[in-house]
mmCIF file of C-alpha atoms in Angstrom:
data_model
loop_
_atom_site.group_PDB
_atom_site.id
_atom_site.type_symbol
_atom_site.label_atom_id
_atom_site.label_comp_id
_atom_site.label_asym_id
_atom_site.label_seq_id
_atom_site.Cartn_x
_atom_site.Cartn_y
_atom_site.Cartn_z
ATOM 1 C CA MET A 112 -2.267 37.755 -4.590
ATOM 2 C CA SER A 113 0.762 38.165 -2.682
ATOM 3 C CA TYR A 114 1.634 37.798 1.214
ATOM 4 C CA LYS A 115 4.760 38.876 3.512
ATOM 5 C CA LEU A 116 6.684 35.293 4.699
ATOM 6 C CA SER A 117 6.234 35.498 8.303
ATOM 7 C CA ALA A 118 8.825 32.953 10.717
ATOM 8 C CA PRO A 119 7.460 32.620 14.103
ATOM 9 C CA SER A 120 8.648 30.974 16.617
ATOM 10 C CA ARG A 121 7.440 27.359 16.999
ATOM 11 C CA ARG A 122 9.623 26.234 19.940
ATOM 12 C CA HIS A 123 6.512 24.833 22.545
ATOM 13 C CA THR A 124 4.705 24.209 19.604
ATOM 14 C CA ASN A 125 4.911 19.628 20.439
ATOM 15 C CA SER A 126 7.038 20.674 16.145
ATOM 16 C CA TYR A 127 8.186 17.168 16.274
ATOM 17 C CA LYS A 128 11.346 19.293 14.802
ATOM 18 C CA TRP A 129 12.201 21.995 16.783
ATOM 19 C CA ASP A 130 10.852 20.407 19.807
ATOM 20 C CA SER A 131 12.644 17.437 19.170
ATOM 21 C CA ALA A 132 16.435 19.008 19.677
ATOM 22 C CA PRO A 133 18.554 18.034 22.969
ATOM 23 C CA THR A 134 19.459 22.025 23.886
ATOM 24 C CA ALA A 135 17.834 25.675 22.602
ATOM 25 C CA ASP A 136 21.169 26.182 20.352
ATOM 26 C CA VAL A 137 20.399 23.051 17.962
ATOM 27 C CA ILE A 138 19.193 23.865 15.172
ATOM 28 C CA PRO A 139 17.182 21.677 14.239
ATOM 29 C CA LEU A 140 17.610 21.455 9.930
ATOM 30 C CA TRP A 141 16.572 17.121 9.272
ATOM 31 C CA VAL A 142 12.606 17.611 9.242
ATOM 32 C CA ALA A 143 11.007 18.490 5.496
ATOM 33 C CA ASP A 144 8.703 21.057 6.365
ATOM 34 C CA MET A 145 8.610 24.810 6.213
ATOM 35 C CA ASP A 146 9.198 27.321 8.864
ATOM 36 C CA PHE A 147 6.890 30.071 7.451
ATOM 37 C CA GLU A 148 3.349 30.504 7.859
ATOM 38 C CA THR A 149 1.021 29.046 5.657
ATOM 39 C CA TYR A 150 -0.904 30.703 2.447
ATOM 40 C CA PRO A 151 -2.732 32.867 4.503
ATOM 41 C CA ALA A 152 -6.556 30.700 2.295
ATOM 42 C CA ILE A 153 -5.203 27.563 4.099
ATOM 43 C CA THR A 154 -5.503 29.709 8.114
ATOM 44 C CA GLU A 155 -8.727 31.644 6.852
ATOM 45 C CA ALA A 156 -10.116 28.173 6.433
ATOM 46 C CA LEU A 157 -9.400 26.584 9.411
ATOM 47 C CA GLN A 158 -10.215 29.155 10.932
ATOM 48 C CA ARG A 159 -13.968 29.169 9.957
ATOM 49 C CA ARG A 160 -14.086 25.455 9.792
ATOM 50 C CA VAL A 161 -12.510 25.808 13.959
ATOM 51 C CA ALA A 162 -15.570 28.330 14.192
ATOM 52 C CA HIS A 163 -18.096 25.778 13.628
ATOM 53 C CA GLY A 164 -17.422 24.197 16.726
ATOM 54 C CA ILE A 165 -18.276 20.074 16.334
ATOM 55 C CA PHE A 166 -15.301 17.921 15.426
ATOM 56 C CA GLY A 167 -16.887 14.701 14.223
ATOM 57 C CA TYR A 168 -16.318 12.134 11.429
ATOM 58 C CA THR A 169 -15.733 14.474 8.977
ATOM 59 C CA ARG A 170 -16.756 12.592 5.020
ATOM 60 C CA VAL A 171 -14.352 13.804 2.171
ATOM 61 C CA PRO A 172 -16.701 16.328 -0.080
ATOM 62 C CA ASP A 173 -17.268 15.508 -3.563
ATOM 63 C CA ALA A 174 -15.421 18.882 -4.130
ATOM 64 C CA TYR A 175 -11.963 17.697 -2.748
ATOM 65 C CA TYR A 176 -11.735 14.803 -5.540
ATOM 66 C CA GLU A 177 -12.990 17.400 -7.964
ATOM 67 C CA ALA A 178 -10.032 20.067 -6.468
ATOM 68 C CA VAL A 179 -7.372 17.600 -6.681
ATOM 69 C CA CYS A 180 -8.618 16.195 -10.560
ATOM 70 C CA ARG A 181 -8.549 20.577 -11.481
ATOM 71 C CA TRP A 182 -4.513 21.329 -9.856
ATOM 72 C CA PHE A 183 -3.257 17.985 -11.454
ATOM 73 C CA ALA A 184 -4.581 18.766 -14.734
ATOM 74 C CA SER A 185 -4.413 22.541 -14.867
ATOM 75 C CA ARG A 186 -0.594 22.425 -13.309
ATOM 76 C CA HIS A 187 1.060 19.221 -14.662
ATOM 77 C CA GLN A 188 -1.283 17.804 -17.303
ATOM 78 C CA TRP A 189 -2.297 15.194 -15.181
ATOM 79 C CA HIS A 190 -5.928 14.041 -16.249
ATOM 80 C CA PHE A 191 -7.536 11.744 -14.129
ATOM 81 C CA THR A 192 -11.157 10.892 -12.213
ATOM 82 C CA PRO A 193 -11.981 11.910 -8.887
ATOM 83 C CA SER A 194 -13.132 7.441 -9.008
ATOM 84 C CA ASP A 195 -9.617 7.512 -9.000
ATOM 85 C CA ILE A 196 -8.441 8.779 -5.785
ATOM 86 C CA ILE A 197 -8.143 6.912 -2.519
ATOM 87 C CA TYR A 198 -8.064 9.190 0.069
ATOM 88 C CA THR A 199 -5.615 8.795 2.972
ATOM 89 C CA SER A 200 -3.463 10.317 5.844
ATOM 90 C CA GLY A 201 -0.235 10.330 4.489
ATOM 91 C CA VAL A 202 2.118 9.113 1.957
ATOM 92 C CA VAL A 203 3.941 6.821 4.780
ATOM 93 C CA PRO A 204 0.940 5.500 5.564
ATOM 94 C CA ALA A 205 -0.138 5.172 1.784
ATOM 95 C CA ILE A 206 3.178 3.324 0.775
ATOM 96 C CA SER A 207 3.072 0.818 3.243
ATOM 97 C CA ALA A 208 -0.307 0.237 2.258
ATOM 98 C CA VAL A 209 0.055 0.052 -1.431
ATOM 99 C CA ILE A 210 2.842 -2.443 -0.481
ATOM 100 C CA LYS A 211 0.155 -4.937 1.195
ATOM 101 C CA ALA A 212 -1.924 -5.246 -0.781
ATOM 102 C CA LEU A 213 -0.007 -5.896 -4.176
ATOM 103 C CA THR A 214 2.574 -8.390 -2.107
ATOM 104 C CA LEU A 215 3.136 -11.417 -0.758
ATOM 105 C CA PRO A 216 5.618 -11.689 2.407
ATOM 106 C CA GLY A 217 8.948 -12.768 1.100
ATOM 107 C CA ASP A 218 8.192 -10.968 -2.263
ATOM 108 C CA GLN A 219 10.744 -8.016 -3.564
ATOM 109 C CA VAL A 220 10.051 -4.579 -3.054
ATOM 110 C CA ILE A 221 12.857 -2.557 -5.720
ATOM 111 C CA VAL A 222 13.819 0.626 -3.755
ATOM 112 C CA GLN A 223 16.922 3.313 -5.416
ATOM 113 C CA GLY A 224 18.854 5.048 -3.394
ATOM 114 C CA PRO A 225 20.154 7.016 -0.876
ATOM 115 C CA VAL A 226 16.056 7.659 -1.074
ATOM 116 C CA TYR A 227 13.815 8.119 2.071
ATOM 117 C CA ASN A 228 14.661 5.851 5.638
ATOM 118 C CA CYS A 229 11.282 5.199 5.908
ATOM 119 C CA PHE A 230 10.818 3.124 2.298
ATOM 120 C CA TYR A 231 12.725 0.866 4.502
ATOM 121 C CA SER A 232 10.582 0.387 7.420
ATOM 122 C CA SER A 233 8.101 0.124 5.166
ATOM 123 C CA ILE A 234 8.554 -3.035 3.341
ATOM 124 C CA ARG A 235 10.005 -4.571 6.397
ATOM 125 C CA ASN A 236 7.190 -4.464 8.742
ATOM 126 C CA ASN A 237 4.939 -5.977 5.435
ATOM 127 C CA GLY A 238 7.869 -9.710 5.473
ATOM 128 C CA CYS A 239 9.083 -8.093 1.804
ATOM 129 C CA GLU A 240 12.469 -7.666 0.413
ATOM 130 C CA THR A 241 13.633 -4.856 -0.431
ATOM 131 C CA VAL A 242 16.527 -4.961 -3.674
ATOM 132 C CA SER A 243 18.933 -1.778 -3.971
ATOM 133 C CA ASN A 244 18.915 -0.557 -7.451
ATOM 134 C CA ALA A 245 22.040 2.263 -6.940
ATOM 135 C CA LEU A 246 21.958 5.455 -7.851
ATOM 136 C CA ILE A 247 24.817 6.942 -9.811
ATOM 137 C CA TYR A 248 26.411 9.724 -9.434
ATOM 138 C CA ASN A 249 27.119 11.654 -11.908
ATOM 139 C CA LYS A 250 30.445 14.050 -10.690
ATOM 140 C CA GLU A 251 30.045 16.141 -14.369
ATOM 141 C CA LYS A 252 26.504 16.769 -14.505
ATOM 142 C CA LEU A 253 26.437 16.722 -10.143
ATOM 143 C CA ARG A 254 23.856 14.750 -9.977
ATOM 144 C CA TYR A 255 22.223 11.446 -9.110
ATOM 145 C CA GLU A 256 21.454 8.997 -12.456
ATOM 146 C CA ILE A 257 19.727 5.354 -12.662
ATOM 147 C CA ASP A 258 21.220 2.260 -13.309
ATOM 148 C CA PHE A 259 19.216 1.721 -16.491
ATOM 149 C CA ASP A 260 21.510 -1.661 -16.422
ATOM 150 C CA ASP A 261 21.423 -2.615 -13.408
ATOM 151 C CA LEU A 262 17.289 -1.893 -12.462
ATOM 152 C CA ASP A 263 15.903 -4.585 -16.293
ATOM 153 C CA LYS A 264 18.662 -7.208 -14.064
ATOM 154 C CA LYS A 265 16.626 -6.601 -11.171
ATOM 155 C CA LEU A 266 13.219 -6.908 -12.463
ATOM 156 C CA SER A 267 13.825 -9.703 -14.069
ATOM 157 C CA HIS A 268 13.607 -11.157 -10.667
ATOM 158 C CA GLU A 269 10.952 -14.088 -9.663
ATOM 159 C CA ARG A 270 10.372 -12.263 -6.586
ATOM 160 C CA ALA A 271 10.155 -9.140 -7.861
ATOM 161 C CA ARG A 272 6.669 -6.853 -7.397
ATOM 162 C CA ILE A 273 7.490 -3.576 -6.868
ATOM 163 C CA LEU A 274 9.494 -0.362 -8.424
ATOM 164 C CA LEU A 275 9.529 1.928 -5.373
ATOM 165 C CA LEU A 276 10.039 5.141 -7.499
ATOM 166 C CA CYS A 277 10.510 8.683 -5.424
ATOM 167 C CA ASN A 278 9.829 11.110 -7.996
ATOM 168 C CA PRO A 279 11.471 13.928 -8.008
ATOM 169 C CA HIS A 280 13.612 12.550 -5.812
ATOM 170 C CA ASN A 281 14.358 11.866 -1.728
ATOM 171 C CA PRO A 282 16.940 12.740 -1.126
ATOM 172 C CA GLY A 283 18.910 12.740 -3.948
ATOM 173 C CA GLY A 284 17.117 16.214 -5.861
ATOM 174 C CA ARG A 285 16.757 15.194 -9.486
ATOM 175 C CA VAL A 286 13.587 15.996 -11.440
ATOM 176 C CA TRP A 287 13.464 13.365 -13.169
ATOM 177 C CA THR A 288 13.011 13.496 -17.015
ATOM 178 C CA ARG A 289 10.396 12.380 -19.447
ATOM 179 C CA SER A 290 12.671 9.914 -21.509
ATOM 180 C CA GLU A 291 13.939 8.511 -17.910
ATOM 181 C CA LEU A 292 11.090 7.750 -16.466
ATOM 182 C CA THR A 293 9.941 6.996 -20.021
ATOM 183 C CA ARG A 294 13.054 4.001 -19.817
ATOM 184 C CA VAL A 295 11.814 3.134 -15.927
ATOM 185 C CA ALA A 296 8.613 2.316 -17.320
ATOM 186 C CA GLU A 297 9.059 0.124 -19.736
ATOM 187 C CA LEU A 298 11.265 -1.768 -18.584
ATOM 188 C CA CYS A 299 8.315 -2.666 -15.950
ATOM 189 C CA HIS A 300 6.027 -2.847 -18.277
ATOM 190 C CA LYS A 301 8.646 -5.220 -20.130
ATOM 191 C CA HIS A 302 8.641 -7.630 -16.978
ATOM 192 C CA GLY A 303 5.779 -6.606 -15.845
ATOM 193 C CA ILE A 304 6.490 -4.787 -12.023
ATOM 194 C CA ARG A 305 4.645 -2.351 -11.150
ATOM 195 C CA VAL A 306 5.228 1.150 -10.384
ATOM 196 C CA VAL A 307 4.067 2.495 -6.313
ATOM 197 C CA SER A 308 6.135 5.753 -7.057
ATOM 198 C CA ASP A 309 5.267 8.477 -4.046
ATOM 199 C CA GLU A 310 5.626 12.032 -5.749
ATOM 200 C CA ILE A 311 5.480 14.521 -2.269
ATOM 201 C CA HIS A 312 7.298 16.640 -3.845
ATOM 202 C CA CYS A 313 6.305 17.517 -6.588
ATOM 203 C CA GLU A 314 5.512 20.545 -6.086
ATOM 204 C CA LEU A 315 9.223 21.827 -5.442
ATOM 205 C CA THR A 316 10.870 22.248 -8.846
ATOM 206 C CA LEU A 317 13.672 25.103 -8.972
ATOM 207 C CA HIS A 318 14.426 27.202 -12.252
ATOM 208 C CA ASP A 319 13.064 25.323 -15.140
ATOM 209 C CA TYR A 320 13.233 21.993 -14.649
ATOM 210 C CA SER A 321 9.880 20.634 -15.131
ATOM 211 C CA TYR A 322 7.857 17.594 -13.167
ATOM 212 C CA THR A 323 6.647 15.005 -14.784
ATOM 213 C CA PRO A 324 3.755 13.087 -13.227
ATOM 214 C CA PHE A 325 4.146 9.283 -13.495
ATOM 215 C CA GLY A 326 0.394 8.697 -13.773
ATOM 216 C CA SER A 327 0.668 11.090 -16.796
ATOM 217 C CA LEU A 328 3.218 8.728 -18.970
ATOM 218 C CA PRO A 329 0.705 7.062 -21.972
ATOM 219 C CA ASP A 330 -1.626 4.562 -21.141
ATOM 220 C CA GLY A 331 0.676 1.977 -22.525
ATOM 221 C CA LEU A 332 3.538 2.798 -19.962
ATOM 222 C CA SER A 333 2.004 4.012 -16.967
ATOM 223 C CA TYR A 334 -1.668 1.706 -16.977
ATOM 224 C CA GLY A 335 -0.828 0.058 -13.560
ATOM 225 C CA SER A 336 0.426 2.441 -11.577
ATOM 226 C CA ILE A 337 -0.093 3.866 -8.349
ATOM 227 C CA THR A 338 0.843 6.919 -7.672
ATOM 228 C CA CYS A 339 0.930 8.794 -4.086
ATOM 229 C CA CYS A 340 1.076 12.414 -3.407
ATOM 230 C CA SER A 341 0.209 14.915 -0.374
ATOM 231 C CA PRO A 342 -0.202 18.934 -0.595
ATOM 232 C CA SER A 343 1.644 18.764 3.098
ATOM 233 C CA LYS A 344 4.624 19.830 1.568
ATOM 234 C CA ALA A 345 4.276 22.332 -1.051
ATOM 235 C CA PHE A 346 1.455 24.155 1.777
ATOM 236 C CA ASN A 347 3.602 23.248 4.687
ATOM 237 C CA ILE A 348 0.132 21.534 6.410
ATOM 238 C CA ALA A 349 1.872 18.206 7.367
ATOM 239 C CA GLY A 350 0.278 17.695 10.158
ATOM 240 C CA LEU A 351 -3.338 18.479 8.237
ATOM 241 C CA GLN A 352 -2.599 14.902 7.773
ATOM 242 C CA ILE A 353 -3.909 14.474 4.276
ATOM 243 C CA ALA A 354 -3.737 13.291 1.155
ATOM 244 C CA ASN A 355 -4.074 10.307 -1.854
ATOM 245 C CA ILE A 356 -3.432 7.543 -3.993
ATOM 246 C CA VAL A 357 -4.357 8.017 -7.496
ATOM 247 C CA CYS A 358 -4.480 4.748 -9.005
ATOM 248 C CA ARG A 359 -4.055 4.347 -12.729
#
């Protein structure tokens, strides 16, 4: 099914991006939501729900969990069950909740900068220490790469508890390869470190780059990992506050 893209004005709609600009001549390019209308099927489903006219407390139906499982199985060959999913309101609160659950104040959480700023606040707000495994910029290949020697060193610290992975990476733009993720998993397994992977941008890949869910690695490598994902970026529905925590 095809449809014509439409990009209506978002000013004066309480848009966080457009209505936070100080003046009308500022073109905001800093928030990761699109300015195209979302897919008509989503709008139609919302209109049917609104037509009911009552907006009380709502349970998440089994069909939702089944749809998430089908999506990742068919598109990314990642197989999990509804019982592996915890529904939540967003990836940022999910990351914060996971850090709170898996650490104690003073524990170390490793990040691979440059990375999304909310990683740092989520770590800080839980009383943990941020440890940097900074990415290396390869000038010949024009891309960021993981410093595996430094990662091995940082993972070995006695207070290290979590590697906060970003897959695909924001803002570096890297779609990590299966071999790169496998190496990350091997090192984390070696040191007994849990991987928490932000995969909110998983559907936004270009050309022949292929997204590999961290949780799709063999059980010996991905077991114990936690993936945070959401349809918000790919389908432009961030305002609906939908996200998932998938526990392996």
